[in-house]
PDB file of C-alpha atoms in Angstrom:
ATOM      1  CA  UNK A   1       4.659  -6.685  -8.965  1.00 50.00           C
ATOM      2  CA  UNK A   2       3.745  -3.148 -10.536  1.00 53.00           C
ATOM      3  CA  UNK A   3       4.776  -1.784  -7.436  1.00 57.00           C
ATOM      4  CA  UNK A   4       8.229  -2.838  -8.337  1.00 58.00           C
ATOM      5  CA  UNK A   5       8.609  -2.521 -11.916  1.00 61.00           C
ATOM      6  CA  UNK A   6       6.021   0.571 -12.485  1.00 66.00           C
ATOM      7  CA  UNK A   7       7.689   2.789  -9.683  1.00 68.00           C
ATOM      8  CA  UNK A   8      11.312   2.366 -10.691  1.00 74.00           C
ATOM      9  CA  UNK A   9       9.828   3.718 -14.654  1.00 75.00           C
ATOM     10  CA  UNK A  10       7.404   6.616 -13.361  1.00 73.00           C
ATOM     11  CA  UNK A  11      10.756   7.483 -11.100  1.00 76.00           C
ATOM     12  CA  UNK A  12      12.708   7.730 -13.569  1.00 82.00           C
ATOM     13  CA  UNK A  13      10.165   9.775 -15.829  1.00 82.00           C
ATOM     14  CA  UNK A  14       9.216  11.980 -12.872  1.00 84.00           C
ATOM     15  CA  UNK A  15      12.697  13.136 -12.284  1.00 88.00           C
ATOM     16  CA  UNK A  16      12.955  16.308 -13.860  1.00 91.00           C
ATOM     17  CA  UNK A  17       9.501  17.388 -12.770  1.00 90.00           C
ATOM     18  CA  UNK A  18      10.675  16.463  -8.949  1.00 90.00           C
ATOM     19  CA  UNK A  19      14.251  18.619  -9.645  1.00 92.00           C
ATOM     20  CA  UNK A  20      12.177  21.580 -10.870  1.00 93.00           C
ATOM     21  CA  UNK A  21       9.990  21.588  -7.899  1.00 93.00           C
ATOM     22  CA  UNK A  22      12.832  21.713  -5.719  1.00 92.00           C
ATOM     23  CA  UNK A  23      14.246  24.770  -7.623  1.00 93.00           C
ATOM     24  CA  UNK A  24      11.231  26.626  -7.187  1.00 94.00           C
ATOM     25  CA  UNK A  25      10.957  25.961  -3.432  1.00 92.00           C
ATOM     26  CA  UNK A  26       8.152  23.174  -2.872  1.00 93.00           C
ATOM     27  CA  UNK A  27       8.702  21.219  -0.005  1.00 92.00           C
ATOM     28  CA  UNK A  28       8.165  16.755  -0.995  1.00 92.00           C
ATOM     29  CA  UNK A  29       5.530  17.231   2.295  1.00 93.00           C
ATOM     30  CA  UNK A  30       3.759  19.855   0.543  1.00 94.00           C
ATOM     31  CA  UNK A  31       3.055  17.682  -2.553  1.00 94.00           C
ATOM     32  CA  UNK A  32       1.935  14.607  -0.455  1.00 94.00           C
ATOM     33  CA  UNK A  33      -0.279  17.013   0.831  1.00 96.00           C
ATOM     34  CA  UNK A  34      -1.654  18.637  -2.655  1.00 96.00           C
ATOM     35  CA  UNK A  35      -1.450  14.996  -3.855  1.00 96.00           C
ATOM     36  CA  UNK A  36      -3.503  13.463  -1.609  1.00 96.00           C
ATOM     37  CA  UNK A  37      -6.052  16.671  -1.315  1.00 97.00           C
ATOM     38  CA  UNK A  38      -6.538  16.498  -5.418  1.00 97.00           C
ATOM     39  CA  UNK A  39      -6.910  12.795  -4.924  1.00 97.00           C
ATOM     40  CA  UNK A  40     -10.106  13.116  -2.427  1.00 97.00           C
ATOM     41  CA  UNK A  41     -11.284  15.840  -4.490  1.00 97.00           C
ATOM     42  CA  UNK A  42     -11.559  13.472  -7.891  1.00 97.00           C
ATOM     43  CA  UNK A  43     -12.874  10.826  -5.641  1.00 98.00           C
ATOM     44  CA  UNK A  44     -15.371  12.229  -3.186  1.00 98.00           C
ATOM     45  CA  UNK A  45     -16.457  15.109  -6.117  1.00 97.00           C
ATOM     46  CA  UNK A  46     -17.332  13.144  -9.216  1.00 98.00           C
ATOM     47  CA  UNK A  47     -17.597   9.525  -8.193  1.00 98.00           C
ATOM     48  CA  UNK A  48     -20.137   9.521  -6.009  1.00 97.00           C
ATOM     49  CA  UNK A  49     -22.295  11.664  -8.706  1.00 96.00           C
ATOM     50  CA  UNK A  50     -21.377   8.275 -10.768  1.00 95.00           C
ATOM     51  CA  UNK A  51     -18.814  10.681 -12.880  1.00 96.00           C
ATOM     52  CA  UNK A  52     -16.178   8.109 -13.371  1.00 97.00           C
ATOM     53  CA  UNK A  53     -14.560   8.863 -16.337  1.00 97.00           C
ATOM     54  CA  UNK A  54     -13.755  12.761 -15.112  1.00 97.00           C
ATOM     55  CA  UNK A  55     -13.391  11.705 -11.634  1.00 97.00           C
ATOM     56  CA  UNK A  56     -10.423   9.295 -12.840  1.00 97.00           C
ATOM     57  CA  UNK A  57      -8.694  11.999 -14.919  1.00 96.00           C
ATOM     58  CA  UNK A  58      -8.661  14.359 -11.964  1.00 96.00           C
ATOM     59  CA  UNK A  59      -7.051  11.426  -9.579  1.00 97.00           C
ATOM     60  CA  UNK A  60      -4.496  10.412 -12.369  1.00 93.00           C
ATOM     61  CA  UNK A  61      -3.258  14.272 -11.922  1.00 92.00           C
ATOM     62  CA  UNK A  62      -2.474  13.892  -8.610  1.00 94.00           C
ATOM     63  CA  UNK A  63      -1.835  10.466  -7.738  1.00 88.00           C
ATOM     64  CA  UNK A  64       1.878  10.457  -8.888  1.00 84.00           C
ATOM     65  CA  UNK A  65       2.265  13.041  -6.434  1.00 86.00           C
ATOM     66  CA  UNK A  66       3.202   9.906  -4.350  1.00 81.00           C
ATOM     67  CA  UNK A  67       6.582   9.185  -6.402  1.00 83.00           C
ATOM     68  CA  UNK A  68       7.508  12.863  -6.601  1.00 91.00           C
ATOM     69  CA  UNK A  69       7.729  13.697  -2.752  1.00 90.00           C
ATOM     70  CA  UNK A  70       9.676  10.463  -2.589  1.00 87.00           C
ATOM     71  CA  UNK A  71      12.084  11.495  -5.497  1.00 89.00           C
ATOM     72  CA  UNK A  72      11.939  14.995  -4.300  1.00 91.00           C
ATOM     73  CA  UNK A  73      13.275  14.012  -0.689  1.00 89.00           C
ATOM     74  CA  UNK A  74      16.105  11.965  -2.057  1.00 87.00           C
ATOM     75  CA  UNK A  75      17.011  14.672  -4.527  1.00 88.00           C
ATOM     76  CA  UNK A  76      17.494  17.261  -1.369  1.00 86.00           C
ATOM     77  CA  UNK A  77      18.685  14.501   1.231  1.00 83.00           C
ATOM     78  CA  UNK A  78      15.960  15.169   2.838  1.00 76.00           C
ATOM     79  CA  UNK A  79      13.964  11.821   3.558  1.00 78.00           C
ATOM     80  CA  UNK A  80      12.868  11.679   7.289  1.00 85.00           C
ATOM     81  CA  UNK A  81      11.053   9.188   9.478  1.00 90.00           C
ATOM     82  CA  UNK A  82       8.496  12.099   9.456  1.00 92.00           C
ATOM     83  CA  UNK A  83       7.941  12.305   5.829  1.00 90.00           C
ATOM     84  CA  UNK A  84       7.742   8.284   5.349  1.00 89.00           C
ATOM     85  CA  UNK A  85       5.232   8.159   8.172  1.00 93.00           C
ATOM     86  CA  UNK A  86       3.018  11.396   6.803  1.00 94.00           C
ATOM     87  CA  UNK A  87       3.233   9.474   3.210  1.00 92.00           C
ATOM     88  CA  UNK A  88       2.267   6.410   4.190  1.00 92.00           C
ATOM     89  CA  UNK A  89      -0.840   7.554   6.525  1.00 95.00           C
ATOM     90  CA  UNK A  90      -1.838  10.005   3.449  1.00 95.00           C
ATOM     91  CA  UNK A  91      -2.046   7.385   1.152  1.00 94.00           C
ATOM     92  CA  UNK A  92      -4.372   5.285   3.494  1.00 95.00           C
ATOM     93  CA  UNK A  93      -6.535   8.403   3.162  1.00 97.00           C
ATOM     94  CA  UNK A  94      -6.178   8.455  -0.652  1.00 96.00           C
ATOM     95  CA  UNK A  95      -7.011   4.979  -0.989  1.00 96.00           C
ATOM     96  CA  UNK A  96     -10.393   5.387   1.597  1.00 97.00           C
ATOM     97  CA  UNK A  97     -11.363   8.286  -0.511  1.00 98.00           C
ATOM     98  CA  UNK A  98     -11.007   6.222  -3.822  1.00 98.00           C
ATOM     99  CA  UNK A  99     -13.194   3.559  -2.432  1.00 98.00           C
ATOM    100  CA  UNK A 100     -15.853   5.695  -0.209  1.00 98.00           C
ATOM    101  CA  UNK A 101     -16.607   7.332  -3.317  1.00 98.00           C
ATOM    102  CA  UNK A 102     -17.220   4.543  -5.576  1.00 98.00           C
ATOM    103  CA  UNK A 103     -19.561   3.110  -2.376  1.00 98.00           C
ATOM    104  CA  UNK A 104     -21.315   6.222  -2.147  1.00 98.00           C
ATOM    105  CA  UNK A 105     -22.490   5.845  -5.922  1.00 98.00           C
ATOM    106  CA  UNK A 106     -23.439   2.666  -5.161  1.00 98.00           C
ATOM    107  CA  UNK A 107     -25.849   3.573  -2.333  1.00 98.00           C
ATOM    108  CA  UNK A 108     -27.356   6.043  -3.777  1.00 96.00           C
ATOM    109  CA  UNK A 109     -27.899   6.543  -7.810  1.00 94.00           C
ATOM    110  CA  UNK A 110     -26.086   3.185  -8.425  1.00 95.00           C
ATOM    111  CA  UNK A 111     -28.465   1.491  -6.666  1.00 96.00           C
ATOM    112  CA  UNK A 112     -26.653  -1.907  -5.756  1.00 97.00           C
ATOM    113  CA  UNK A 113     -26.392  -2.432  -1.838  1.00 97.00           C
ATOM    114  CA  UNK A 114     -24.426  -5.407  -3.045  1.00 98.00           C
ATOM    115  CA  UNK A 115     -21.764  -3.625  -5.284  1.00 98.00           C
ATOM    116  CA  UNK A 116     -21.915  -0.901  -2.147  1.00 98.00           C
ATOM    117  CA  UNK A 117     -20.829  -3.564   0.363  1.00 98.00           C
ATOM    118  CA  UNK A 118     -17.806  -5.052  -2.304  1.00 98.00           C
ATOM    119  CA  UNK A 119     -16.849  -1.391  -2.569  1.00 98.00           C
ATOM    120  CA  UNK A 120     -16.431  -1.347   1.496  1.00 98.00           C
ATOM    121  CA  UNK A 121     -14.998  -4.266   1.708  1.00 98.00           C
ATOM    122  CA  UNK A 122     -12.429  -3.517  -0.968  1.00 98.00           C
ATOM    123  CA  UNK A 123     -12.221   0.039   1.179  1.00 97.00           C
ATOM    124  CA  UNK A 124     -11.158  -2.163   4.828  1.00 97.00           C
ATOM    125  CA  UNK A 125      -9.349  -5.024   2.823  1.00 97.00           C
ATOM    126  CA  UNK A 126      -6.395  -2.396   1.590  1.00 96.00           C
ATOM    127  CA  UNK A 127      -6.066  -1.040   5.255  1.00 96.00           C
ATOM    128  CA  UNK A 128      -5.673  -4.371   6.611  1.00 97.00           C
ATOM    129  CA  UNK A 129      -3.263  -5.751   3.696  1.00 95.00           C
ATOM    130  CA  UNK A 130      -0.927  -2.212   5.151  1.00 94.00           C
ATOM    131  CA  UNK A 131      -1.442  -2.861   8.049  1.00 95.00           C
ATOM    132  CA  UNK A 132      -0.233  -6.544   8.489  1.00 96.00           C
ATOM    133  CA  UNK A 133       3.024  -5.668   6.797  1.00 94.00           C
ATOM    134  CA  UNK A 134       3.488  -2.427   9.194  1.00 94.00           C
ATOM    135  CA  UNK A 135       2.475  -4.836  12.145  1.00 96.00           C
ATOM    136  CA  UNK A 136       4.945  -7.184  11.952  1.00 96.00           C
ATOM    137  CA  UNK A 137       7.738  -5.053  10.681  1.00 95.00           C
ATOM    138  CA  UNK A 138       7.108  -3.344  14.181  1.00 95.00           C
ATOM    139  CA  UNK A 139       7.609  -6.714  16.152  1.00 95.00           C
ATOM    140  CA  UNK A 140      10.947  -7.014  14.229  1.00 95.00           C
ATOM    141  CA  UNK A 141      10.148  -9.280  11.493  1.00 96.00           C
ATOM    142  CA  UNK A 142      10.962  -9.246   7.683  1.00 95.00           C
ATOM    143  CA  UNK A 143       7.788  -9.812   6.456  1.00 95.00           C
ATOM    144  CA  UNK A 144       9.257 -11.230   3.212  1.00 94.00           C
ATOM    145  CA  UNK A 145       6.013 -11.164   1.011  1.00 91.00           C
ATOM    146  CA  UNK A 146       4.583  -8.704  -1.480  1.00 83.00           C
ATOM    147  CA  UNK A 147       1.360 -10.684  -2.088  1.00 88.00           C
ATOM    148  CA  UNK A 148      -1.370 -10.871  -4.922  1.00 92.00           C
ATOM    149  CA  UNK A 149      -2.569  -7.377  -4.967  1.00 93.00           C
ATOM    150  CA  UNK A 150      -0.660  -4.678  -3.154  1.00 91.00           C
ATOM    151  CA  UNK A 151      -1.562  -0.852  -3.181  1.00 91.00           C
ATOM    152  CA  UNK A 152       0.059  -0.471  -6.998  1.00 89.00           C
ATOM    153  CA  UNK A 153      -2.535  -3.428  -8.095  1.00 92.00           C
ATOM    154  CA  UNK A 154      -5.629  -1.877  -6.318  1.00 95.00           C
ATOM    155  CA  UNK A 155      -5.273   1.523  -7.656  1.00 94.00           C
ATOM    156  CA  UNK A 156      -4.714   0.709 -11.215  1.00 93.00           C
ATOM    157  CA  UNK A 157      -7.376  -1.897 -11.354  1.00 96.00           C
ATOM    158  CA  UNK A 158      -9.380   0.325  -9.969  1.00 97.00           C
ATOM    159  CA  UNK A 159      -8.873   3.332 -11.885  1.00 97.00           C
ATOM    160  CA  UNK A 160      -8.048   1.895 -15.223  1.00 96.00           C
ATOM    161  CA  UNK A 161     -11.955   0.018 -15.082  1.00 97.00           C
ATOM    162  CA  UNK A 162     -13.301   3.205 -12.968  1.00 97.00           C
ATOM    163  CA  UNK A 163     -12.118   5.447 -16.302  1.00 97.00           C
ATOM    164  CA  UNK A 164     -13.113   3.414 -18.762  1.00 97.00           C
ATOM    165  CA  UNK A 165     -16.715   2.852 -17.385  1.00 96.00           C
ATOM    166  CA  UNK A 166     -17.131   6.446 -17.154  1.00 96.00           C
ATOM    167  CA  UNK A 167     -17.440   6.055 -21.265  1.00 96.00           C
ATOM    168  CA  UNK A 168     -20.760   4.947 -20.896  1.00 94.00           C
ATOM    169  CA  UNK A 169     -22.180   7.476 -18.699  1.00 89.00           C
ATOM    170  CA  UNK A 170     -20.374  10.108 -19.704  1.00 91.00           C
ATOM    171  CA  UNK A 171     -20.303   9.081 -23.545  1.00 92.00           C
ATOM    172  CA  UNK A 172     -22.932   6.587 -23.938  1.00 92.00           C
ATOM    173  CA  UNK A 173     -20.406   3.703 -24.998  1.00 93.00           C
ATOM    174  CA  UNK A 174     -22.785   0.735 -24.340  1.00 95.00           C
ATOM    175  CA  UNK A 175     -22.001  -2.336 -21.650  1.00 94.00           C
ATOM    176  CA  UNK A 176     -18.881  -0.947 -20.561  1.00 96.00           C
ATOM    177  CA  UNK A 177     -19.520  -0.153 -17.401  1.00 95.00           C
ATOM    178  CA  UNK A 178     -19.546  -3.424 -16.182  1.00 97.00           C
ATOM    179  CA  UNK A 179     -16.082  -3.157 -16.273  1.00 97.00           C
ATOM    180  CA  UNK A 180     -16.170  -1.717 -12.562  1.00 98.00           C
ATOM    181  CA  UNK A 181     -18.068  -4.312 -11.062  1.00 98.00           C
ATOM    182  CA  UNK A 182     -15.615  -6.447 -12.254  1.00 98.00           C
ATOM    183  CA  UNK A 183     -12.589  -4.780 -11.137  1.00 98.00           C
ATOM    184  CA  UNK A 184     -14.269  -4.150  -8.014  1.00 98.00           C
ATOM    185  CA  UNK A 185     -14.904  -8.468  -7.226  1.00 98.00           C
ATOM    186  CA  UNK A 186     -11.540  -8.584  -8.708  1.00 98.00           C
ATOM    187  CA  UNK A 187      -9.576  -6.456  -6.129  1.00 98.00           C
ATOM    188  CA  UNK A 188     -11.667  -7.687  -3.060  1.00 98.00           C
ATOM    189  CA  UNK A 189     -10.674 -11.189  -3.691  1.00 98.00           C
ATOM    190  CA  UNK A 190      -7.254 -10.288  -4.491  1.00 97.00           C
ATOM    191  CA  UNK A 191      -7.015  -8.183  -1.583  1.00 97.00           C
ATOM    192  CA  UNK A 192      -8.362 -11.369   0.462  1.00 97.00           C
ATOM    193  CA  UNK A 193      -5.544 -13.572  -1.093  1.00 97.00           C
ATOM    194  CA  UNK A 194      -3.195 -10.778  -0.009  1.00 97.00           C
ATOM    195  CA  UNK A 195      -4.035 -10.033   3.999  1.00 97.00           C
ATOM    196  CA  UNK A 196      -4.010 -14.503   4.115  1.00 97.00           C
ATOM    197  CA  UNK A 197      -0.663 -14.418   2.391  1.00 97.00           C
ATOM    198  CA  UNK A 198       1.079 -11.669   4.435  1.00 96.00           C
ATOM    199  CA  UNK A 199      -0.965 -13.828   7.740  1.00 97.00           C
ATOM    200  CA  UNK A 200       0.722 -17.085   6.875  1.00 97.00           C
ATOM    201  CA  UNK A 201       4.278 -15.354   5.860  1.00 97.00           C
ATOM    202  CA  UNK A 202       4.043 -13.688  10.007  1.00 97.00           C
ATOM    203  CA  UNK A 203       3.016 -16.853  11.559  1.00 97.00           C
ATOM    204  CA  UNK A 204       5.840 -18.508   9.881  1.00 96.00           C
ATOM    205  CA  UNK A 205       8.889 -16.162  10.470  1.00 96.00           C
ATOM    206  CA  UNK A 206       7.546 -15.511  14.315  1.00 96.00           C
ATOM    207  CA  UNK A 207       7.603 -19.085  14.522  1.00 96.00           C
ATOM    208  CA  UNK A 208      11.632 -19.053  13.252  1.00 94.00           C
ATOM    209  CA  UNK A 209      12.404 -16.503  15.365  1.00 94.00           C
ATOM    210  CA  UNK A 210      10.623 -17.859  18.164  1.00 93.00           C
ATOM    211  CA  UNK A 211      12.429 -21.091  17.520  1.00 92.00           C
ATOM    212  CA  UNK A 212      15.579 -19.505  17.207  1.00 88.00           C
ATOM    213  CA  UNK A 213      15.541 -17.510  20.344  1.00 86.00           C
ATOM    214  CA  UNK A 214      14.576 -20.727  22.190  1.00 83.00           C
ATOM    215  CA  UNK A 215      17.727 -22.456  20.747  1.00 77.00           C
ATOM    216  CA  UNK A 216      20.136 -19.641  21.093  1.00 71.00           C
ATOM    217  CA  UNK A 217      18.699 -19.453  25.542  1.00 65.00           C
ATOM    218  CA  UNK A 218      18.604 -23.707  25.280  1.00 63.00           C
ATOM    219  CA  UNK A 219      22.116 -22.961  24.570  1.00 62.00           C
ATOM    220  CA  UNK A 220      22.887 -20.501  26.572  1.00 63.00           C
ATOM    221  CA  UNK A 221      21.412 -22.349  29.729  1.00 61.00           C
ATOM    222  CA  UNK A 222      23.876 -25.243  28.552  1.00 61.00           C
ATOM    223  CA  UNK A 223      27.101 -23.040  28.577  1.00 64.00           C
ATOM    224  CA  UNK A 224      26.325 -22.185  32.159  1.00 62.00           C
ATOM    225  CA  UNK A 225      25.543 -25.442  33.039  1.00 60.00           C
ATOM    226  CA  UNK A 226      28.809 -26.939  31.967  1.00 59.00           C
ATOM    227  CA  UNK A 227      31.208 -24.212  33.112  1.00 58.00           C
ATOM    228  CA  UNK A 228      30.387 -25.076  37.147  1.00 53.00           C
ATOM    229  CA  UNK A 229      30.430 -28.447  36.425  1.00 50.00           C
ATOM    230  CA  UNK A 230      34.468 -28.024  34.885  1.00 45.00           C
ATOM    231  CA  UNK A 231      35.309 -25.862  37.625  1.00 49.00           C
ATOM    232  CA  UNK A 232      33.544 -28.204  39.743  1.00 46.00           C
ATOM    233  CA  UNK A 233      35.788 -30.960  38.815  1.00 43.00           C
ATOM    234  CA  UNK A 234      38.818 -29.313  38.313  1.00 42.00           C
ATOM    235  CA  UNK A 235      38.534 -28.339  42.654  1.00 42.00           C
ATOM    236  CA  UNK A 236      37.830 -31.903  43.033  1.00 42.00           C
ATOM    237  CA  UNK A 237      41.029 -32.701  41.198  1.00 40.00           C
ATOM    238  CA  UNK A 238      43.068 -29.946  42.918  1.00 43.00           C
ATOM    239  CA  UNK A 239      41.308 -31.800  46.314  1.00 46.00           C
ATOM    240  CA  UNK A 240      42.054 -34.976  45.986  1.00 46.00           C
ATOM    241  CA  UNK A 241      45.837 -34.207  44.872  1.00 46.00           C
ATOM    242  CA  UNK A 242      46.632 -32.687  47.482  1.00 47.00           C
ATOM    243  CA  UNK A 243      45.406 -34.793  50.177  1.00 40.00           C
TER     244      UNK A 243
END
């Protein structure tokens, strides 16, 4: 859901900024790159140090960077199986980062294996959610779903309770930080929801198209069935006249 309502708004604010980038020469592959190298950065710099709030402000910088290639590359006419594919694997990398950091606090000056293993599990959960959607668009289905939480959900769950917790540890603001713990339970289960959602949308469309190429070669097999068996007659007609 903010996938499709919060893109089409950043878009539209990010426009200009995309435009001048062109002007001055940047390349939309160049920014996924800066993008997704300022978004490890935030992650894999401050949040394992348990630096949330700083670590969140230094991702927010860069994590547009993800609708400005893709305005960028329509702006030029330049969008290319090769830059979809780069964007898409970079933000797999993104996400890992976001997520590896936030389980390396947890192992170590967090101190809660627990919260550690959510973290991880959040971390493998949005890979497989991607990857059952890229899966069965690759064996030629729709998969007509969006699902509970998507990439758009994740990250701003994530970040919004990330930042916010950071008030306590890096401003002393008292029981807020439980706020993570809670977004983290919150995006493992909804990531859970999501992989079972897109699972039961690809058994059911293989299952149509299975059915429907089964009808359409049932049908098939009848045509050629019934054509001998016309022609078949028609000789025997043709036969018997003219004896």
């Amino acid at each position: 859901m903010l996938n499709k309502y919060a893109r089409a708004f950043f878009t539209r604010v990010l426009t200009p900024f995309a435009a001048l980038l062109l002007r001055l020469g940047v390349s939309p592959d160049t920014v996924t790159l800066i993008g997704t190298g300022g978004v490890m950065a935030g992650a894999l710099a401050f949040f394992p140090r348990g630096e949330f709030f700083w670590g969140t402000v230094v991702i927010t910088l860069f994590v547009f960077s993800d609708l400005v290639d893709g305005t960028m590359a329509r702006q030029s006419g330049r969008s290319s199986r090769w830059g979809a594919f780069l964007d898409s694997t970079l933000d797999r990398v993104a996400d890992a980062a976001v997520f590896g950091g936030i389980a390396l606090w947890y192992a170590g000056g967090g101190g809660d294996p627990v919260l550690c293993a959510v973290a991880i599990f959040c971390l493998a959960s949005g890979q497989v959610v991607s990857y059952t959607k890229a899966r069965g668009e690759s064996i030629g289905l729709p998969v007509n779903v969006n699902g509970l939480v998507e990439r758009a959900e994740r990250l701003v769950i994530t970040l919004v309770c990330a930042g916010l917790a950071g008030f306590e540890t890096t401003f002393g603001v008292p029981y807020i930080g439980i706020l993570l713990p809670v977004a983290l339970w919150v995006v493992a289960v909804g990531s859970l929801v999501t992989i079972l959602q897109r699972m039961v949308t690809v058994r059911r469309e293989a299952a149509e198209a299975d059915a429907g190429r089964a009808g359409g070669g049932a049908a098939s097999a009848g045509r050629k069935a019934a054509g001998p068996g016309r022609d078949g007659a028609a000789a025997t007609e043709q036969g018997g006249g003219g004896s």
